[in-house]
mmCIF file of C-alpha atoms in Angstrom:
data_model
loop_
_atom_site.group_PDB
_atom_site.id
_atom_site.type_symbol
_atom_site.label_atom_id
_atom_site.label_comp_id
_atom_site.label_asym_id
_atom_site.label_seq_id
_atom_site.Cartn_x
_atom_site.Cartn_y
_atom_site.Cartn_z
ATOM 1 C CA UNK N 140 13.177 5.364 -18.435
ATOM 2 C CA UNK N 141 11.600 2.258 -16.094
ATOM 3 C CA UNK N 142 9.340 -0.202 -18.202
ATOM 4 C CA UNK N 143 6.882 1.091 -15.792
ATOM 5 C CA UNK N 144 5.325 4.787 -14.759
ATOM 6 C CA UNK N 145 3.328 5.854 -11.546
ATOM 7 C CA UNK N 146 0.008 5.769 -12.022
ATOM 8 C CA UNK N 147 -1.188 9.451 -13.250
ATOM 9 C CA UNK N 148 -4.193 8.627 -16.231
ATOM 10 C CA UNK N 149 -7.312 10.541 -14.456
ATOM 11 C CA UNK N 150 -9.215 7.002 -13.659
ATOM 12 C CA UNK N 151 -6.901 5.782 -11.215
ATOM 13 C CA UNK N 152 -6.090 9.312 -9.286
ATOM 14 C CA UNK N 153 -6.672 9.625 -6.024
ATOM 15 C CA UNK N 154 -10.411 10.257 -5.459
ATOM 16 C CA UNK N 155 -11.489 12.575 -2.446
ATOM 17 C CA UNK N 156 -15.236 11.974 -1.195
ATOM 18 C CA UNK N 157 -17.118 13.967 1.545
ATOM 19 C CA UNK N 158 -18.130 11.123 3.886
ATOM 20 C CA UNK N 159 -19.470 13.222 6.838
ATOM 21 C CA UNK N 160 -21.249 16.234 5.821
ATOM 22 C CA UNK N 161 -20.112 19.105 8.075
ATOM 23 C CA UNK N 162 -16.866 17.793 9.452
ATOM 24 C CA UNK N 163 -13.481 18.556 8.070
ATOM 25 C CA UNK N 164 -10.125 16.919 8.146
ATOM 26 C CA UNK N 165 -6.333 18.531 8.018
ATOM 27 C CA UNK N 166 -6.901 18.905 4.277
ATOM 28 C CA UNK N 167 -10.204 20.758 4.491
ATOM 29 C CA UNK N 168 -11.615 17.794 2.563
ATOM 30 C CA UNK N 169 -13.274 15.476 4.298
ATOM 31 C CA UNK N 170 -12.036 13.406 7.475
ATOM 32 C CA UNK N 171 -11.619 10.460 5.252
ATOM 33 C CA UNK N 172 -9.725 10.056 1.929
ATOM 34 C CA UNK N 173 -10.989 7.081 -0.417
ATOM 35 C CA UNK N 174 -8.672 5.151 -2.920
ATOM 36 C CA UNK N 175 -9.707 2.484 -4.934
ATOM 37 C CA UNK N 176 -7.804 -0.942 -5.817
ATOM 38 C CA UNK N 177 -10.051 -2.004 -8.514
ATOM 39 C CA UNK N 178 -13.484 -3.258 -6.796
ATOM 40 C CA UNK N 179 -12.298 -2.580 -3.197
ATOM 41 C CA UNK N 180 -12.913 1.084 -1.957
ATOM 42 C CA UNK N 181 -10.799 1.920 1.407
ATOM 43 C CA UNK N 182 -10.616 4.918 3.288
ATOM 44 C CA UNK N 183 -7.442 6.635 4.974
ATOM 45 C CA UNK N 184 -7.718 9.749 7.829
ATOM 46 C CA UNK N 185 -6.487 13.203 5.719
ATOM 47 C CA UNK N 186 -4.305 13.723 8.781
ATOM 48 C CA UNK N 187 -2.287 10.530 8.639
ATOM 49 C CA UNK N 188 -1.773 11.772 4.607
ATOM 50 C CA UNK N 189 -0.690 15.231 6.110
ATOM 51 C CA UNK N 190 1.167 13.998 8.991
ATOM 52 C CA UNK N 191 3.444 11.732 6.930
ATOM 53 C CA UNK N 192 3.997 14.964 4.859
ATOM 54 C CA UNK N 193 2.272 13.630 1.527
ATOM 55 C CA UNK N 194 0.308 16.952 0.731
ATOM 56 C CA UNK N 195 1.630 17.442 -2.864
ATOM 57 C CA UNK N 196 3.514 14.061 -2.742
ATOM 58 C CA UNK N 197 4.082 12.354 -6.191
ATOM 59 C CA UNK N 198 5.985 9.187 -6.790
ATOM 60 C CA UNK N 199 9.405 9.343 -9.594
ATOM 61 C CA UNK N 200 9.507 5.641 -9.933
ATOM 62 C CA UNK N 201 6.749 2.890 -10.780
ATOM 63 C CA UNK N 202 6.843 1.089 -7.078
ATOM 64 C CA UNK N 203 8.563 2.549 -3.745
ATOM 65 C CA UNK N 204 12.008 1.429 -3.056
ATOM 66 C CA UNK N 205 13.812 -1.847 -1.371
ATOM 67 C CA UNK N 206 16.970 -2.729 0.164
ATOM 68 C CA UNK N 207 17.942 -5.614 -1.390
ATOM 69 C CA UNK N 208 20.274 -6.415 2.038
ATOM 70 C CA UNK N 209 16.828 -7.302 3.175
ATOM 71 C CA UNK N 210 15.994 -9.764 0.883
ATOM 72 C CA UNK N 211 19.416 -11.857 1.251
ATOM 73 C CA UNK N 212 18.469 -14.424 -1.429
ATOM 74 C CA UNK N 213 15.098 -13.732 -2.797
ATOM 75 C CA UNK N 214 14.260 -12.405 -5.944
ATOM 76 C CA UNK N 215 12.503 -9.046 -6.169
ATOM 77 C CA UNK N 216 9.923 -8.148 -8.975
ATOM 78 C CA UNK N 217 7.909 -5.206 -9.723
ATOM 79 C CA UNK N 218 4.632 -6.556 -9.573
ATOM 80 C CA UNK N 219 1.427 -4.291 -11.582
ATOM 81 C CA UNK N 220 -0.612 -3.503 -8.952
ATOM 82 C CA UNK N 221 -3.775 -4.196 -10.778
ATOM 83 C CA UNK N 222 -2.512 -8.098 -10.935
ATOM 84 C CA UNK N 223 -2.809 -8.465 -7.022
ATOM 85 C CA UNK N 224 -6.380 -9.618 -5.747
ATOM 86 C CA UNK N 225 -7.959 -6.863 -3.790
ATOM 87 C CA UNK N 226 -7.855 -7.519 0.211
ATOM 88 C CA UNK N 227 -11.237 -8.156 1.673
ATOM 89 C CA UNK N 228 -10.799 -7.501 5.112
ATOM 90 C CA UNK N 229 -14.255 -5.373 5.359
ATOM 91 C CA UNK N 230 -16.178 -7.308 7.561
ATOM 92 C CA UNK N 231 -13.422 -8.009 10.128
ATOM 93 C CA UNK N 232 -10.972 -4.580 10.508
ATOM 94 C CA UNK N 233 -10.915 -2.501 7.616
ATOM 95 C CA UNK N 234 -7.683 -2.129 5.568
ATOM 96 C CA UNK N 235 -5.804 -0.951 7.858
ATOM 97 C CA UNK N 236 -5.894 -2.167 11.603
ATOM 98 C CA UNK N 237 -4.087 -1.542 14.703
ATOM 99 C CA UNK N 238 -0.999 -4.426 15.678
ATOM 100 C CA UNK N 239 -2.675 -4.995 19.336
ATOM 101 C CA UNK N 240 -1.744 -2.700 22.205
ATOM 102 C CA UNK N 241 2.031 -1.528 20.727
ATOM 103 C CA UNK N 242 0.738 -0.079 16.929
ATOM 104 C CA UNK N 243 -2.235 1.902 16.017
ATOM 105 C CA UNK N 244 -2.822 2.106 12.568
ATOM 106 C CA UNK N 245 -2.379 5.584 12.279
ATOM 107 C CA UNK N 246 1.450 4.790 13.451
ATOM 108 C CA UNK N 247 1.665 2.031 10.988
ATOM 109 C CA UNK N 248 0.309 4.089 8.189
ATOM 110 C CA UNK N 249 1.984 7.510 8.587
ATOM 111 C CA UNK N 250 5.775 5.526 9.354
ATOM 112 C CA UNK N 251 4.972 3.967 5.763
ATOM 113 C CA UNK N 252 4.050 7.202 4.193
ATOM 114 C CA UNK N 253 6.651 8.964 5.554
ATOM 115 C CA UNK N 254 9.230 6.208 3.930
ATOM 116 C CA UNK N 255 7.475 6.712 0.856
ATOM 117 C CA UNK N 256 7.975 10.385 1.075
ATOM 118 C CA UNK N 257 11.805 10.026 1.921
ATOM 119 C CA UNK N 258 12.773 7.163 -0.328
ATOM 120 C CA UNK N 259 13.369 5.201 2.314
ATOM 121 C CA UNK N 260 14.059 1.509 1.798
ATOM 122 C CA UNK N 261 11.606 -1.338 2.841
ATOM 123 C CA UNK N 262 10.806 -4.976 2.293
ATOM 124 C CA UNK N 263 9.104 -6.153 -0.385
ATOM 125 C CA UNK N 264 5.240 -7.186 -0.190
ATOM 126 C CA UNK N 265 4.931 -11.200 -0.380
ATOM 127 C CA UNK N 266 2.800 -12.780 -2.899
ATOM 128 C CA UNK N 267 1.395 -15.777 -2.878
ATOM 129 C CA UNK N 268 0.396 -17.411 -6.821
ATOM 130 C CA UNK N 269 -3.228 -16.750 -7.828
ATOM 131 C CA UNK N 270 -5.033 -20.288 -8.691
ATOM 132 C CA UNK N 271 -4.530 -20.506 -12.851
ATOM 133 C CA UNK N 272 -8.619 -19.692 -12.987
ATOM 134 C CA UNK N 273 -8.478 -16.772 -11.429
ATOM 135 C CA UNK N 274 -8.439 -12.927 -12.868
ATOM 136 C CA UNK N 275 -5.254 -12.032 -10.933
ATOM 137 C CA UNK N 276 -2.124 -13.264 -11.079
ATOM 138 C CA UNK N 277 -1.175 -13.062 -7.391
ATOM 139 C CA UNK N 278 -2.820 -12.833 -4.105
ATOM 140 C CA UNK N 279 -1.463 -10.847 -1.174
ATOM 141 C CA UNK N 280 -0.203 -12.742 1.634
ATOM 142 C CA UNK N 281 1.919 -10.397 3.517
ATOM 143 C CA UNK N 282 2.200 -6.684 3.346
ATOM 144 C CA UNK N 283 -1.366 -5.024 3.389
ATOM 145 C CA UNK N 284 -0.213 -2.055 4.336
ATOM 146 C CA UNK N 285 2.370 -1.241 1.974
ATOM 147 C CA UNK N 286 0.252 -2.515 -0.352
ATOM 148 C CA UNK N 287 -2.633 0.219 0.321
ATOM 149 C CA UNK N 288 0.033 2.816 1.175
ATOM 150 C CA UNK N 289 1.311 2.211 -2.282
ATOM 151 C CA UNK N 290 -1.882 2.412 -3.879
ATOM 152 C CA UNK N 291 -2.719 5.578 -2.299
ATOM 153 C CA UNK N 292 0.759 6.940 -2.697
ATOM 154 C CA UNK N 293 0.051 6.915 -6.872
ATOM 155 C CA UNK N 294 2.559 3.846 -7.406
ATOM 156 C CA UNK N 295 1.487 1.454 -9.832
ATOM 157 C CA UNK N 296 3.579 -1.474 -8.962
ATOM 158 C CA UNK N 297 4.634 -2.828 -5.918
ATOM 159 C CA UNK N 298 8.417 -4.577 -5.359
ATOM 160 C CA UNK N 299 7.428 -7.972 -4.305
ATOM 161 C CA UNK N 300 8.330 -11.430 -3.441
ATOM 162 C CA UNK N 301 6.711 -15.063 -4.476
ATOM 163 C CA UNK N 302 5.994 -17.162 -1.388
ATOM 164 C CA UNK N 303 4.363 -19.706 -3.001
ATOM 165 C CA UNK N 304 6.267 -22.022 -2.342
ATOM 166 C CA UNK N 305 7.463 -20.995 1.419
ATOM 167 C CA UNK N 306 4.255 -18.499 2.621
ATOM 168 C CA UNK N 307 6.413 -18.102 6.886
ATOM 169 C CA UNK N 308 9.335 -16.120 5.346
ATOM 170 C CA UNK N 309 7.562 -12.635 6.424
ATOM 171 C CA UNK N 310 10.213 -10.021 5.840
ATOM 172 C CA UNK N 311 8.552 -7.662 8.505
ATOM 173 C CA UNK N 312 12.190 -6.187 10.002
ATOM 174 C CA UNK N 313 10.563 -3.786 12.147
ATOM 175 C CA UNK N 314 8.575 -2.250 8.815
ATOM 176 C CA UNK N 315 5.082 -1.260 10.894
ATOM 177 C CA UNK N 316 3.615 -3.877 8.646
ATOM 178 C CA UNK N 317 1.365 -6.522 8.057
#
């Protein structure tokens, strides 16, 4: 058995809201699903989650799966997800944000879910080391959306690289992610 689980205790399940009274999404819900990553509350459409096929989904492993072929020469941890400082990207985009004209969001999102879904290999989110005052261990640097994905997903660690100590690596290869 891994050293880790997925998350599944009642206080970190995925929490659905009604955030616009009379309007309904694919799930019958709400239009908008909200997760939390400690503090931070974030919202994701209910018809990316259904589009991706995640209806039902629930992860067999502690964190989603990497190719190590894509990490030729980095070490990959399972980092808790709870040690990662929670993005505040609020007051500019949101969580999740279109890549200019080529990638919505919604394309970026469901491409991750659906990797998720199918075990599909990606590359690791890249950490950068929290300053030694701070409550978490590591802050995010690159990967947001795998990150979020993961949270919502039910994983409770994410495979991840330190960057400390070179933040340009950026192992995007063609991932939908930023």
């Amino acid at each position: 058995m891994d050293a880790c689980a997925p998350r599944l205790m009642p206080d970190v399940l995925r929490t659905f809201l009604i955030e616009r009274e009379g309007q309904r999404g694919t799930l019958g819900l709400t239009t908008a699903m909200h997760f939390f990553h400690r503090e931070l509350k974030y919202d994701m459409d209910d018809e990316w989650w259904a589009q991706a096929g995640m209806i039902g989904f629930l992860p067999v492993r502690c964190s989603f799966r990497v190719d190590p072929s894509e990490c030729a020469g980095l070490t990959v941890v399972d980092v808790p997800i709870d040690d990662v400082e929670p993005l505040n990207r609020s007051l500019s985009h949101g969580i999740f944000n279109d890549d200019g004209p080529k990638r919505t969001a919604r394309d970026r999102v469901v491409r991750i879910l659906q990797g998720f879904r199918n075990d599909a290999p990606m590359p690791p989110i890249e950490l950068l080391r929290a300053p030694v005052d701070s409550q978490y261990r590591f802050t995010l640097y690159h990967g947001a959306h795998r990150f979020y994905c993961a949270v919502a997903a039910g994983f409770s660690h994410v495979p991840a690289v330190d960057v400390t100590s070179r933040p340009a690596v950026h192992l995007d290869l063609d991932t939908d992610d930023a």
